[in-house]
Every structure is written in structure tokens, then in C-alpha cells.
Amino acid sequence: MNRKFETQEVALEMAAQLRPALEALRRHDGDLAGQARRAAASVVLNIAEGAGRRGRDRLQHYRIAAGSAGETAVALRLALAWGYLEPAEVAEAHTWQSLQIPSSAFS
């Protein structure tokens, strides 16, 4: 499988794994849940868009995706800190912080 598309598939799987936590979060704080959902979607969408670009434009989309992955993770950690979610519900959030865009994708 092409490495760029593999990264996109991993991001899609991670987004699917976040669904239960986002649904639980929405019951406590709809705004934070919406922001986390948009950030998670941004990861996948920017990886996809970057795969079709070249040069600096590609790199910019991958940087945005990485930033959105961090935003998603922090939103869920914030929900945990505020007692909206239990640790088991945010276990997948830690994978967002470690999402790595392969260096080969930047060539």
C-alpha cells in the first residue's frame, strides 16, 4: 500500500475509534465535542489533500494535520480533566498525539 494512503487509513481508523468518546463528551459539553470532532476530521482531510499536492503546499497540509491531531488529543484530555469522560473512554486519545506523518510523505 502506498505510504501516504496508509497514513490516511490509520487516521480514519483512529477517527472511528474516537466516536464513542466524542458521543459521551457531547452529553456534557457539546461545544468541546464539536471542536474535537472537527479537529479529528481535519487530520484525515488534510492528509488526503496533502497527498494530492506537491512541495511546500503538501508539507503545509501535513503540518496542519499534525496540529489537528494534537488538538484532538488535548480536547479529550481536557474533557478527562474536567470529569466529563473516564480514562477508559479517552484511551484512544493518546494515539492522536503520537500520529506521525512519515518523512517519505514530504518528498
Short mmCIF file of C-alpha atoms in Angstrom, two decimals, residues 40-79:
data_model
loop_
_atom_site.label_atom_id
_atom_site.label_comp_id
_atom_site.label_asym_id
_atom_site.label_seq_id
_atom_site.Cartn_x
_atom_site.Cartn_y
_atom_site.Cartn_z
CA ALA A 40 -10.26 14.85 14.10
CA ALA A 41 -11.86 15.36 10.69
CA SER A 42 -9.18 17.92 9.84
CA VAL A 43 -6.47 15.31 10.38
CA VAL A 44 -7.93 12.96 7.79
CA LEU A 45 -8.94 15.67 5.33
CA ASN A 46 -5.57 17.43 5.37
CA ILE A 47 -3.68 14.16 4.89
CA ALA A 48 -5.89 13.42 1.89
CA GLU A 49 -5.49 16.89 0.43
CA GLY A 50 -1.75 16.94 1.06
CA ALA A 51 -1.33 13.64 -0.78
CA GLY A 52 -2.51 15.37 -3.94
CA ARG A 53 -0.22 18.36 -3.60
CA ARG A 54 3.48 18.94 -4.21
CA GLY A 55 6.27 20.84 -2.50
CA ARG A 56 5.57 23.32 0.27
CA ASP A 57 1.82 23.07 -0.22
CA ARG A 58 1.96 19.34 0.59
CA LEU A 59 4.10 19.97 3.65
CA GLN A 60 1.68 22.65 4.89
CA HIS A 61 -1.28 20.25 4.75
CA TYR A 62 0.68 17.62 6.65
CA ARG A 63 1.66 20.18 9.28
CA ILE A 64 -1.97 21.19 9.68
CA ALA A 65 -2.93 17.51 10.05
CA ALA A 66 -0.31 17.04 12.77
CA GLY A 67 -1.53 20.14 14.60
CA SER A 68 -5.12 18.95 14.40
CA ALA A 69 -4.08 15.57 15.81
CA GLY A 70 -2.61 17.36 18.80
CA GLU A 71 -5.72 19.50 19.18
CA THR A 72 -7.91 16.38 19.18
CA ALA A 73 -5.81 14.74 21.88
CA VAL A 74 -5.78 17.84 24.09
CA ALA A 75 -9.54 18.33 23.76
CA LEU A 76 -10.09 14.80 25.05
CA ARG A 77 -7.52 15.26 27.82
CA LEU A 78 -9.34 18.44 28.83
CA ALA A 79 -12.62 16.51 28.95
#
